[in-house]
Coordinates of C-alpha atoms in Angstrom, one line a residue:
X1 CA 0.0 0.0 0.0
X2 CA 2.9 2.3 1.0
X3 CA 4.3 2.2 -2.7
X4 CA 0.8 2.8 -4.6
X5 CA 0.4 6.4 -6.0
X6 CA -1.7 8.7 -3.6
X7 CA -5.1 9.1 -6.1
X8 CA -4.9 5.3 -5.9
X9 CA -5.3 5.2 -2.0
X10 CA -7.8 7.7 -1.9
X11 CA -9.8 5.8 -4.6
X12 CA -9.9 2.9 -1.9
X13 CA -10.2 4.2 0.9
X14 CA -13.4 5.7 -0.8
X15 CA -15.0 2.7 -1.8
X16 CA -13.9 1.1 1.8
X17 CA -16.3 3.6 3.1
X18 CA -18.5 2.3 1.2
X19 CA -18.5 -1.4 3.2
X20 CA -20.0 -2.8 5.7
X21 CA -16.8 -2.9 7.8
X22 CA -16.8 1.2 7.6
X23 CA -20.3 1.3 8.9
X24 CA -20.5 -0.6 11.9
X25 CA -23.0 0.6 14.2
X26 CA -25.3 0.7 10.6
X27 CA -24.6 -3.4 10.3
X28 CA -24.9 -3.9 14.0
X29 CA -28.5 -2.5 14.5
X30 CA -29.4 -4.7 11.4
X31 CA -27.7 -7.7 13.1
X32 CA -29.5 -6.8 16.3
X33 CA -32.9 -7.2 14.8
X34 CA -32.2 -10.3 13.6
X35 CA -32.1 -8.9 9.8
X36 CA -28.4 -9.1 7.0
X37 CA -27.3 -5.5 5.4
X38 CA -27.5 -4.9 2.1
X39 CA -24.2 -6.2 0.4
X40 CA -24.4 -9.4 2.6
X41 CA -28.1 -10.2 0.6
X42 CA -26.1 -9.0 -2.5
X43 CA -23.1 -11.2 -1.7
X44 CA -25.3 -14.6 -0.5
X45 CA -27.7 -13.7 -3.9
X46 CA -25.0 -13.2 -7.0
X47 CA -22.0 -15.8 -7.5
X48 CA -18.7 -15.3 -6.4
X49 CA -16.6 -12.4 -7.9
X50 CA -19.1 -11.9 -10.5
X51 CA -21.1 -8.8 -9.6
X52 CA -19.9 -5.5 -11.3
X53 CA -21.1 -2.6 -9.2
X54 CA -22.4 0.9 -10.7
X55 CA -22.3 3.9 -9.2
X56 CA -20.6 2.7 -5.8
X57 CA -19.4 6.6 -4.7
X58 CA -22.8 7.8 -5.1
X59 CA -23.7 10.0 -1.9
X60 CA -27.5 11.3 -1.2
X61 CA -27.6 15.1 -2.6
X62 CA -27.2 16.5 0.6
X63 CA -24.0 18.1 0.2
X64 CA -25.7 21.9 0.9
X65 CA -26.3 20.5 4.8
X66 CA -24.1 18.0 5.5
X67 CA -20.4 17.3 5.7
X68 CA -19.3 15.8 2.5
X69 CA -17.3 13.3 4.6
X70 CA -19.7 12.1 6.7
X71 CA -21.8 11.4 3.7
X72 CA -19.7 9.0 2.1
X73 CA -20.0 6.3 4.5
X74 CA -24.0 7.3 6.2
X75 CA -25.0 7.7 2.6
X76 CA -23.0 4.9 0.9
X77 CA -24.3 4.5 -2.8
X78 CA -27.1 6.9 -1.8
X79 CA -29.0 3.6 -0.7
X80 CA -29.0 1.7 -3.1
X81 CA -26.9 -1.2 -4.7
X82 CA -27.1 -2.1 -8.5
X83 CA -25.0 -4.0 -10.7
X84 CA -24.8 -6.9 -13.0
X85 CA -23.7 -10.4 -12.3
X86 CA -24.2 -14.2 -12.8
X87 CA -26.6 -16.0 -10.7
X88 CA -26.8 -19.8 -10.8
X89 CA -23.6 -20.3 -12.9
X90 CA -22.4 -23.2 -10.9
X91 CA -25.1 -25.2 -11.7
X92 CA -26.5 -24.0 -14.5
X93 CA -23.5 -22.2 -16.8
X94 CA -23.4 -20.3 -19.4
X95 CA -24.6 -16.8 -21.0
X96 CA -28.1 -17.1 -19.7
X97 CA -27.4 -17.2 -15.9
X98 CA -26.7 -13.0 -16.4
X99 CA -28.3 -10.8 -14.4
X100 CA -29.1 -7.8 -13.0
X101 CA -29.5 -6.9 -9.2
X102 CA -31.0 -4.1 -7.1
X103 CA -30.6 -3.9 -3.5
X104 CA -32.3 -1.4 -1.5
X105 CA -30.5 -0.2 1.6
X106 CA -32.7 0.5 4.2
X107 CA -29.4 1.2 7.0
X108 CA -29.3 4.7 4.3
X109 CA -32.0 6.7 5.6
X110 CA -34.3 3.9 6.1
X111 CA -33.9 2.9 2.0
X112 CA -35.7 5.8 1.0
X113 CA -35.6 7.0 -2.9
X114 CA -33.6 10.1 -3.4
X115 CA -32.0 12.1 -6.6
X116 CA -29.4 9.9 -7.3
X117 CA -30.9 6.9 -5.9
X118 CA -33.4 7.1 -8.3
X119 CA -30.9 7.8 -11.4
X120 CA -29.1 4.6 -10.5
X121 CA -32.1 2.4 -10.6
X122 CA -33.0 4.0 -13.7
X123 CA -29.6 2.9 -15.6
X124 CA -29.4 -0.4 -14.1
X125 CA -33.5 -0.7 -15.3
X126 CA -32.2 0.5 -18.9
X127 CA -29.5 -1.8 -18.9
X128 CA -31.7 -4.7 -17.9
X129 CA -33.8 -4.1 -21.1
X130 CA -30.9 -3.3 -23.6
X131 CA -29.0 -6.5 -22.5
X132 CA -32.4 -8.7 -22.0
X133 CA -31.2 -9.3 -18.4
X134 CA -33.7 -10.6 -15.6
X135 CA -33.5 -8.9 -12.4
X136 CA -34.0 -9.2 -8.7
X137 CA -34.8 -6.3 -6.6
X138 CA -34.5 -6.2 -2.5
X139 CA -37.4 -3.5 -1.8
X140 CA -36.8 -2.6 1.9
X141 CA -37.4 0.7 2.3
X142 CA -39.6 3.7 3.3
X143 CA -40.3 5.6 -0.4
X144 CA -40.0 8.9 -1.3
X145 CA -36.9 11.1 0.8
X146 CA -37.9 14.7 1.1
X147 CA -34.3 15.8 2.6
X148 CA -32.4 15.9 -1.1
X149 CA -31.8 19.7 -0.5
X150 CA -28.9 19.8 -3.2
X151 CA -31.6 19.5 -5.8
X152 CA -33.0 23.3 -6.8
X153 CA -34.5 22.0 -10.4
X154 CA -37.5 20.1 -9.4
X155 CA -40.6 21.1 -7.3
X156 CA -42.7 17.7 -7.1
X157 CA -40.3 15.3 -8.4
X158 CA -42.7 13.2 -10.3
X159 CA -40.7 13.8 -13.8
X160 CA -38.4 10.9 -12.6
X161 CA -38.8 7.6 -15.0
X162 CA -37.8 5.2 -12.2
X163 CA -41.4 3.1 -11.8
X164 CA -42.3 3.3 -15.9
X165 CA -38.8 2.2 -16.5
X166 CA -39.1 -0.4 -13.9
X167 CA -42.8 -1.3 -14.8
X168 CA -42.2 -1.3 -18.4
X169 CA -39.9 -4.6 -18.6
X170 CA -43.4 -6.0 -17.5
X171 CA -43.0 -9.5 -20.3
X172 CA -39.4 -8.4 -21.4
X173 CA -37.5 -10.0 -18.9
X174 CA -38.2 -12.0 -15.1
X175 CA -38.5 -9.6 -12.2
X176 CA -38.2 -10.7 -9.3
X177 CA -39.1 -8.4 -6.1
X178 CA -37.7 -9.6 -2.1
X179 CA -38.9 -8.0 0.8
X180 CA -38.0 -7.9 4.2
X181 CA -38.9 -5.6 6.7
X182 CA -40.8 -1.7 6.3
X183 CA -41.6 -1.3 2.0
X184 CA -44.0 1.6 2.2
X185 CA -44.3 4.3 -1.1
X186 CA -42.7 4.3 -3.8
X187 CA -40.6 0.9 -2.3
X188 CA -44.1 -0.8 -2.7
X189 CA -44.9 0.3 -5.8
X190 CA -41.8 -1.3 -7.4
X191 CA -42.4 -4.3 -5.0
X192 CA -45.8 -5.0 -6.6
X193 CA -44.8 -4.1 -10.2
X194 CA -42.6 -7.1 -10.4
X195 CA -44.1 -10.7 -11.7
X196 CA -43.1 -12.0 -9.0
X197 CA -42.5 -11.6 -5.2
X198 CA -41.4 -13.4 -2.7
X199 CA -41.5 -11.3 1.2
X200 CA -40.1 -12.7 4.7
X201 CA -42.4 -13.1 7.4
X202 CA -41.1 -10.1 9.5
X203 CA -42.5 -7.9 6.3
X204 CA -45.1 -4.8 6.1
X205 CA -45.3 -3.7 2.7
X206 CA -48.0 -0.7 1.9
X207 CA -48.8 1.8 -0.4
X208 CA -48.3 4.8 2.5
X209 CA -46.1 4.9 5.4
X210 CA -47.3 5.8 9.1
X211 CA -46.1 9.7 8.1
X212 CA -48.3 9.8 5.2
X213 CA -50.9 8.1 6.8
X214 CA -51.1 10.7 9.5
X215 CA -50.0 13.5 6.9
X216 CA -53.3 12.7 4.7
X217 CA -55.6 13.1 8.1
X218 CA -56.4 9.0 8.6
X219 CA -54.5 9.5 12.1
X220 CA -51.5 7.9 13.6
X221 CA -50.8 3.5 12.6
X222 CA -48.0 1.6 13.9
X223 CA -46.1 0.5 10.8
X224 CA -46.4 -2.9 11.9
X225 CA -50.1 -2.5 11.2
X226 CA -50.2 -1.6 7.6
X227 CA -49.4 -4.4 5.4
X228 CA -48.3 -7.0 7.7
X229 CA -47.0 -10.1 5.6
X230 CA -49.9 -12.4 6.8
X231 CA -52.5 -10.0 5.5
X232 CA -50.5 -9.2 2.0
X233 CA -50.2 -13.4 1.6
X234 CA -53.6 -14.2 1.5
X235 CA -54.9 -11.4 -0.5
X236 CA -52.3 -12.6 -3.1
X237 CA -49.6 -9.6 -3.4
X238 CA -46.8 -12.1 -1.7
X239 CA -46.0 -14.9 -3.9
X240 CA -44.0 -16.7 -1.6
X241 CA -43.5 -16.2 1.9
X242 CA -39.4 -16.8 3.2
X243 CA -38.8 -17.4 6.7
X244 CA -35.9 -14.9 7.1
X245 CA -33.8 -12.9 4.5
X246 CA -31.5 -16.0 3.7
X247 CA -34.6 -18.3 2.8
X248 CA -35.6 -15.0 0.7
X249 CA -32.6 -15.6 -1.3
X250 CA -32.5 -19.3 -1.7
X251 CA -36.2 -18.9 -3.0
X252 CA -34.9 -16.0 -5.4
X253 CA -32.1 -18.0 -6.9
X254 CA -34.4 -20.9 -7.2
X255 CA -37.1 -18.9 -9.0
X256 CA -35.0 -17.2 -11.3
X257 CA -33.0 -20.7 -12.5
X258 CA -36.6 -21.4 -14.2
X259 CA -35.8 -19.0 -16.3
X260 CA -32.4 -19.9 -17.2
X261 CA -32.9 -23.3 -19.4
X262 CA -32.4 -26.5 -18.2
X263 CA -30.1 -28.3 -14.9
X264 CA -28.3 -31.3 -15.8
X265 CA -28.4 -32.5 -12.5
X266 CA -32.0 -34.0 -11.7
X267 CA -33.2 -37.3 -10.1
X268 CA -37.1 -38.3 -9.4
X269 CA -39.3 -40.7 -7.4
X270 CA -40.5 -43.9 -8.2
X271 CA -43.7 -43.4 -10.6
X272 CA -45.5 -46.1 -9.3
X273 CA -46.9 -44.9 -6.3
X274 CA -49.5 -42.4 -8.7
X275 CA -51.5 -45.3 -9.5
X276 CA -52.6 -45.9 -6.0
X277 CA -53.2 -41.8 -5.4
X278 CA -56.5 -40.9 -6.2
X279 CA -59.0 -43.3 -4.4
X280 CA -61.6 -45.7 -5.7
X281 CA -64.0 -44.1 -4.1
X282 CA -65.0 -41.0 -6.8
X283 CA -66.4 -39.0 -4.1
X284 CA -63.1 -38.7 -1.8
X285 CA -60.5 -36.0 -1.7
X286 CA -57.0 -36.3 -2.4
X287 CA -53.7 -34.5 -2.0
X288 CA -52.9 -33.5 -5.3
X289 CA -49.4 -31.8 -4.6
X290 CA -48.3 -35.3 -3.8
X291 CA -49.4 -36.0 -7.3
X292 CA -47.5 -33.1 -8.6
X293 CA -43.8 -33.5 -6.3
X294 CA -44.0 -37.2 -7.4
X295 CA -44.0 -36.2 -11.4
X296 CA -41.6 -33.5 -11.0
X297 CA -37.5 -34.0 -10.3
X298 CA -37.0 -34.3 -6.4
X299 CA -37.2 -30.8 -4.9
X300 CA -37.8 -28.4 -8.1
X301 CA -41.7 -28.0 -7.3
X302 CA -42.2 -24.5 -6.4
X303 CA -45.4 -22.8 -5.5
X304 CA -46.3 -19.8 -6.1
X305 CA -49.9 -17.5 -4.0
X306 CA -50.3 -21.0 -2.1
X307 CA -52.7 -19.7 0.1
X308 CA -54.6 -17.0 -2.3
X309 CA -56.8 -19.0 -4.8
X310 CA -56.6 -22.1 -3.5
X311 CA -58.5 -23.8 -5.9
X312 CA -56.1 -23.7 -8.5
X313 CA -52.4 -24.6 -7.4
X314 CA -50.0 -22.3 -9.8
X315 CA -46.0 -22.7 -9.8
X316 CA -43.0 -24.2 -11.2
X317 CA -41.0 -27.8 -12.1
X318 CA -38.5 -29.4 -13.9
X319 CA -38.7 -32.9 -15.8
X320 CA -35.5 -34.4 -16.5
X321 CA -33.8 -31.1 -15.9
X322 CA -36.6 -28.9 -17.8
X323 CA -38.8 -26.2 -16.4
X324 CA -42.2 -26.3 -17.3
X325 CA -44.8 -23.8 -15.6
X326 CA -47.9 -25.7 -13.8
X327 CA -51.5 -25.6 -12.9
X328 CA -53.6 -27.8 -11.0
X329 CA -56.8 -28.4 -9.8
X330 CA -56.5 -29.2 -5.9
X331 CA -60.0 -31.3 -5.0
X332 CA -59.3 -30.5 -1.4
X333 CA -60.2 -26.8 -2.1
X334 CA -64.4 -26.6 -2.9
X335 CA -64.2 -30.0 -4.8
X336 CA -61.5 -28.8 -7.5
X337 CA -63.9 -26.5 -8.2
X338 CA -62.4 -23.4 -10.1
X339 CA -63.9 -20.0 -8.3
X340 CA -63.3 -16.2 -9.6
X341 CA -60.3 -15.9 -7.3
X342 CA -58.2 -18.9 -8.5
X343 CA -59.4 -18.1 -12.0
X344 CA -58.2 -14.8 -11.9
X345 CA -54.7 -16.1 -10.2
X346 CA -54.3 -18.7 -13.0
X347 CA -54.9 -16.0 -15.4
X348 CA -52.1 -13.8 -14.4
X349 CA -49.9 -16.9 -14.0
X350 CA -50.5 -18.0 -17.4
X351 CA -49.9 -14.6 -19.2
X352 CA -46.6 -14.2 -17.3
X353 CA -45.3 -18.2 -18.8
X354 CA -46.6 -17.2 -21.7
X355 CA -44.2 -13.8 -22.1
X356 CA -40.9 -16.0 -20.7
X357 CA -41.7 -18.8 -23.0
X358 CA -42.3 -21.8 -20.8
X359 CA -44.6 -24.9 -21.3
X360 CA -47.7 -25.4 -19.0
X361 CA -48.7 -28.2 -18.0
X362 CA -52.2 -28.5 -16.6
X363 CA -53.3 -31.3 -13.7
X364 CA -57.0 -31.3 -14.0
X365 CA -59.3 -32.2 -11.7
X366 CA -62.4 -29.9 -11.4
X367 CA -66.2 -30.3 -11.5
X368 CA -66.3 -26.7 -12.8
X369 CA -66.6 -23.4 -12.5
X370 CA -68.2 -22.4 -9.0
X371 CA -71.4 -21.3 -9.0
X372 CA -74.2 -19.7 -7.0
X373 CA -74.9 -15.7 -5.7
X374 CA -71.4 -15.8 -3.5
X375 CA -69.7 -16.7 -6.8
X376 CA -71.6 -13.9 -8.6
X377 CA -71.0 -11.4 -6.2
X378 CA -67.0 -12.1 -6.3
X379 CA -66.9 -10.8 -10.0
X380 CA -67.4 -14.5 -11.6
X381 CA -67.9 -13.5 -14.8
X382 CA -65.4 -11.3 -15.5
X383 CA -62.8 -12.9 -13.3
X384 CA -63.5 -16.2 -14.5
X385 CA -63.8 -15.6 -18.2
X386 CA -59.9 -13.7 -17.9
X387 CA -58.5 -17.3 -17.9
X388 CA -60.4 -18.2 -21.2
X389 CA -58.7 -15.2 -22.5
X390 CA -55.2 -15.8 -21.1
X391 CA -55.4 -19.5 -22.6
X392 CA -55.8 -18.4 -25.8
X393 CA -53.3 -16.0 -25.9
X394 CA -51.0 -19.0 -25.1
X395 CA -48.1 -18.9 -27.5
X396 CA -46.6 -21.8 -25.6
X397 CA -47.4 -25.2 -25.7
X398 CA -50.0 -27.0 -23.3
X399 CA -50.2 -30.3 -22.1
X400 CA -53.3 -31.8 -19.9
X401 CA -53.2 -34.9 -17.9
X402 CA -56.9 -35.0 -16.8
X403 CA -56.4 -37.1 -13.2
X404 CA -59.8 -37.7 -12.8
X405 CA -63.1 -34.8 -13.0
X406 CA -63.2 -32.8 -16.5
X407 CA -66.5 -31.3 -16.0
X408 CA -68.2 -27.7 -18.1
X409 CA -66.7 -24.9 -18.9
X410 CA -63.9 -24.9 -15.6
X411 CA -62.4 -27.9 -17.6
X412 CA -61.8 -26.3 -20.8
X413 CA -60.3 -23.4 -18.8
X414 CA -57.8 -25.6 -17.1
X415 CA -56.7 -26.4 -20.6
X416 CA -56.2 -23.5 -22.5
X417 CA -60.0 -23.0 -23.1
X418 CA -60.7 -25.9 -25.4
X419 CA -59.6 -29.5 -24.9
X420 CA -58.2 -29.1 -28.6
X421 CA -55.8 -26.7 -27.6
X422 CA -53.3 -28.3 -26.0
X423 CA -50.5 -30.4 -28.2
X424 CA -51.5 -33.3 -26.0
X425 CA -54.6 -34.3 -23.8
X426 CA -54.8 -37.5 -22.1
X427 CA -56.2 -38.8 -19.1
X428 CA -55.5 -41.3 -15.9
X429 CA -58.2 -44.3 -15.7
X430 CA -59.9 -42.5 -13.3
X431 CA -61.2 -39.9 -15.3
X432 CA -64.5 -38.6 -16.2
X433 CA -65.9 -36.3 -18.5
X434 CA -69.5 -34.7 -19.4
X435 CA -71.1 -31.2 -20.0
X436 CA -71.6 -30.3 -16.4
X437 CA -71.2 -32.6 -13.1
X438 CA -72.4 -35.8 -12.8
X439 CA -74.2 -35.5 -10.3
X440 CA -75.9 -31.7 -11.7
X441 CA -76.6 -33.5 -14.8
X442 CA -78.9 -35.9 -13.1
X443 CA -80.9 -33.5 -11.5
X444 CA -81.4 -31.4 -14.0
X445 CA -81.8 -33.5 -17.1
X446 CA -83.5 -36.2 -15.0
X447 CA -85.9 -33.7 -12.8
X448 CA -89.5 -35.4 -13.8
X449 CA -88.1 -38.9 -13.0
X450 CA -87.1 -37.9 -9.7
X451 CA -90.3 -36.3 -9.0
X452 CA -92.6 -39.1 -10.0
X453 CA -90.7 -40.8 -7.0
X454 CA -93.0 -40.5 -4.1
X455 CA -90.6 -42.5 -1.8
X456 CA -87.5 -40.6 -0.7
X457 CA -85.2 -43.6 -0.6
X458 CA -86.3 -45.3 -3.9
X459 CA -85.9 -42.2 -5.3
X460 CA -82.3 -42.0 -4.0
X461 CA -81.9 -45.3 -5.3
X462 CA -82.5 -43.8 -9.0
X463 CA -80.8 -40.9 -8.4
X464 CA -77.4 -43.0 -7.5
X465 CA -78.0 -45.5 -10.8
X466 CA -78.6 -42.7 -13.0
X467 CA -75.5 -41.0 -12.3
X468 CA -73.8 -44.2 -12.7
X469 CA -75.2 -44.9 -15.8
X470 CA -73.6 -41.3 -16.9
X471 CA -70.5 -41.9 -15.3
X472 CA -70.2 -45.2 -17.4
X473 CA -71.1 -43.7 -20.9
X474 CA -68.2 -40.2 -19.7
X475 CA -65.2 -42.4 -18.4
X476 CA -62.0 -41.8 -19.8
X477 CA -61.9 -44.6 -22.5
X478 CA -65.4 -43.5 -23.8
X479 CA -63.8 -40.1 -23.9
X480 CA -60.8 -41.5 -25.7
X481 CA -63.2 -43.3 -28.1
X482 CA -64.8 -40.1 -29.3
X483 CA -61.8 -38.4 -29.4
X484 CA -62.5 -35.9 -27.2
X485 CA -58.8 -36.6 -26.0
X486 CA -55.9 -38.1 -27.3
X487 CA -55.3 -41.0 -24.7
X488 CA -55.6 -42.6 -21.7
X489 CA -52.5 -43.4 -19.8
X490 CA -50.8 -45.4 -17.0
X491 CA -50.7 -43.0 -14.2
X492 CA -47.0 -44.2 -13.8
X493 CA -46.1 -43.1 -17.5
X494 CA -47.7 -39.7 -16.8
X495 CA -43.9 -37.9 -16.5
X496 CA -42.6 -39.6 -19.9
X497 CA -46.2 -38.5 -21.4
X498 CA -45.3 -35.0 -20.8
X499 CA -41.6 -34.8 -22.2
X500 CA -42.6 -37.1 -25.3
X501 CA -45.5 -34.4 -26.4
X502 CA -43.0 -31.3 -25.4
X503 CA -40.7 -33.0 -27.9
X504 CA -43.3 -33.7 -30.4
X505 CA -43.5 -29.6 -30.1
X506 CA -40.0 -29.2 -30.3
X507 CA -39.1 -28.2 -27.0

């Protein structure tokens, strides 16, 4: 060090203000609440030595009221951490594990947005789209900073491009959002413009801080009120929910390696046990995700809204090594039946597979759409017929496995809105198929037999040999027969069923 020129040592110890190690008390209050700083997320996220940092000196502009010095290392990177890397290279290689990454600082004046904070997520958001790089943003942080003083050529500030340029790689490239802790404003904004987001437990993510709360006259909240991450789970703006910061990054990693082609390294269960997974009994429940991590390679299932929507089970999985998105129809949830809110969740899941280019497969298992005034009154219509819409769009290929219910108009849904649409169709032993449910049918079509039936358990009796009789003439072979769908398969063969019709559409 002694024999480096002088502009050299200044240049580092610069950037070492910069560090964690030159802000100690910053790391130790994050430390103390149980939470990582900013460049140990960034460091645990990217792979080693492959992260190229811009605009590291960046202070906030408060040079006008602040010593210059003291902004360097309180204001490192004006709170904010961007850069491009590789992500997944060890395992996966190549050109397409590239990325970009955003970190919000929140140990910067609680990760608010200022001048220059703003300019460096704008760069990093046009590099993204000029290079076709996904990106995964940390969002902690508490919006809007009023304190930029240095900056005497804007009144409002709204002439910035940060959240178009953000929102605007919408089906360009992946986005992932992480969030842990307070991501109030404009943090939230970006947080729910990405396609995907995963938040840690201890989250509270909200369109308005406490300040603005009270500012706007609604009185005084406890930020741990507004947007708890409980709440923002079930109402479907978390994607995944992470234990803690480091299970946040695990799940970002995994996520984004979807997106970046196949892993050689795969292994899967023995595909026997599917035959014995849907009972005998038509009328009993079963766990479908068992169904779903049995087809898939050991440990790539990942679910995405798992507890908004329930009726339809959205996410992602590899076979031999290849991601494929999924949906499914989970019987445990109203029968399988498909309501407006897992419509409208399979409908957004859909359109976003659709723009990165990966293969759906569809598990289906459903009686139908859900019906009745509650249905109505949660937007049915509209919310429901947004999947019909989505299907079609569906540039990428489709293929059904039908494990046992294909009933009315929630079936063809399922499948990309017609069971001609998808390159392949086919269906376990188990499964039946008509108009409308089996059991609706009856009643309807069969109404004046039923009623000529004074006694209530002879007419039961025709009631139960009727819908047999239907369920007879809509199995899956008389299905088959009619070439209403291509096949009907060996549950067990139902992985290599899948990869043979991808190939046969050249994936």
């Amino acid at each position: 060090m002694d024999d480096i020129r002088p502009e050299l040592q200044a240049l580092r110890e610069r950037q070492r203000r910069t560090g964690d190690d030159a802000r100690a008390e910053a790391r130790e209050r994050r430390h103390q609440r149980g939470y990582r700083t900013a460049r140990e997320n960034l460091a645990d996220l990217v792979d080693p030595d492959s992260f190229l940092e811009y605009g590291q000196l960046a202070v906030a502009a408060q040079r006008s009221r602040r010593d210059y010095g003291e902004l360097q290392s309180a204001t490192a990177a004006d709170g904010i951490l961007t850069g491009t890397c590789t992500i997944n290279a060890d395992r996966l290689g190549g050109e397409r594990t590239r990325a970009a990454v955003v970190v919000n600082d929140y140990a910067v004046l609680a990760g608010t947005q200022g001048y220059f904070h703003h300019y460096k997520l704008d760069r990093i958001c046009e590099i993204a789209e000029e290079q076709h790089l996904p990106v995964v943003m940390y969002t902690e942080g508490g919006g809007g900073r009023p304190g930029d003083t240095d900056v005497q050529t804007q009144i409002a500030g709204l002439h910035l491009r940060s959240f178009r340029n953000w929102a605007r790689l919408a089906g360009r490239v992946p986005r992932i959002a992480v969030n842990n802790g307070y991501c109030f404003a404009g943090n939230a904004a970006l947080f729910g413009c990405a396609d995907f987001t995963i938040a840690t437990r201890s989250s509270w993510i909200g369109m308005a801080g406490p300040a603005m709360i009270e500012g706007g006259g609604m009185g005084k909240v406890d930020a741990r009120e507004i947007g708890p991450a409980d709440v923002q789970e079930k109402n479907g703006v978390i994607d995944i929910v992470a234990e803690d910061e480091a299970h946040a990054t695990a799940l970002a990693r995994q996520l984004l390696s979807y997106f970046q082609g196949d892993d050689p390294q795969w292994d899967c269960a023995d595909q026997q046990g599917l035959r014995d997974i849907v009972p005998e009994d038509r009328r009993w429940a079963y766990p479908v995700r068992r169904v779903i991590e049995t087809i898939a390679d050991s440990g790539s299932f990942l679910e995405l809204r798992r507890v908004f929507g329930r009726g339809i089970i959205t996410g992602f999985m590899r076979l031999e090594g290849r991601p494929v998105a999924l949906i499914a129809n989970d019987c445990q949830q109203l029968g399988g039946a498909v309501d407006a809110e897992s419509a409208e969740k399979a409908a957004r899941f859909l359109q976003l597979v659709n723009a990165f280019g990966l293969p759906v497969v569809s598990l289906t298992d459903t009686p139908g759409f859900m019906v009745g005034p509650a249905s109505e009154a949660a937007a049915a219509v509209r919310r429901m017929s947004s999947l019909f819409v989505s299907g079609a769009a569906l540039q990428v290929p489709v293929v059904a496995i039908f494990l046992r219910k294909g009933y009315g108009l929630g079936a063809m849904a399922m499948t990309g809105g017609s069971f001609v649409a998808p390159v392949y169709a086919a269906s376990w032993p188990t499964g039946e198929f008509g108009g409308m449910g089996l059991e609706g049918a009856v009643r309807l079509g069969f109404r004046k037999e039923l009623e000529a039936v004074a006694d209530p358990a002879e007419r039961e009796a025709l009631f139960e040999k009727l819908v047999a009789q239907l369920y007879e003439s809509g199995k899956a072979t008389e299905a088959a027969a009619f070439l209403e769908i291509d096949a009907v398969i060996d549950p067990a063969d139902t992985r290599q069923v899948i990869l043979a019709a991808l190939r046969s559409a050249a994936l």
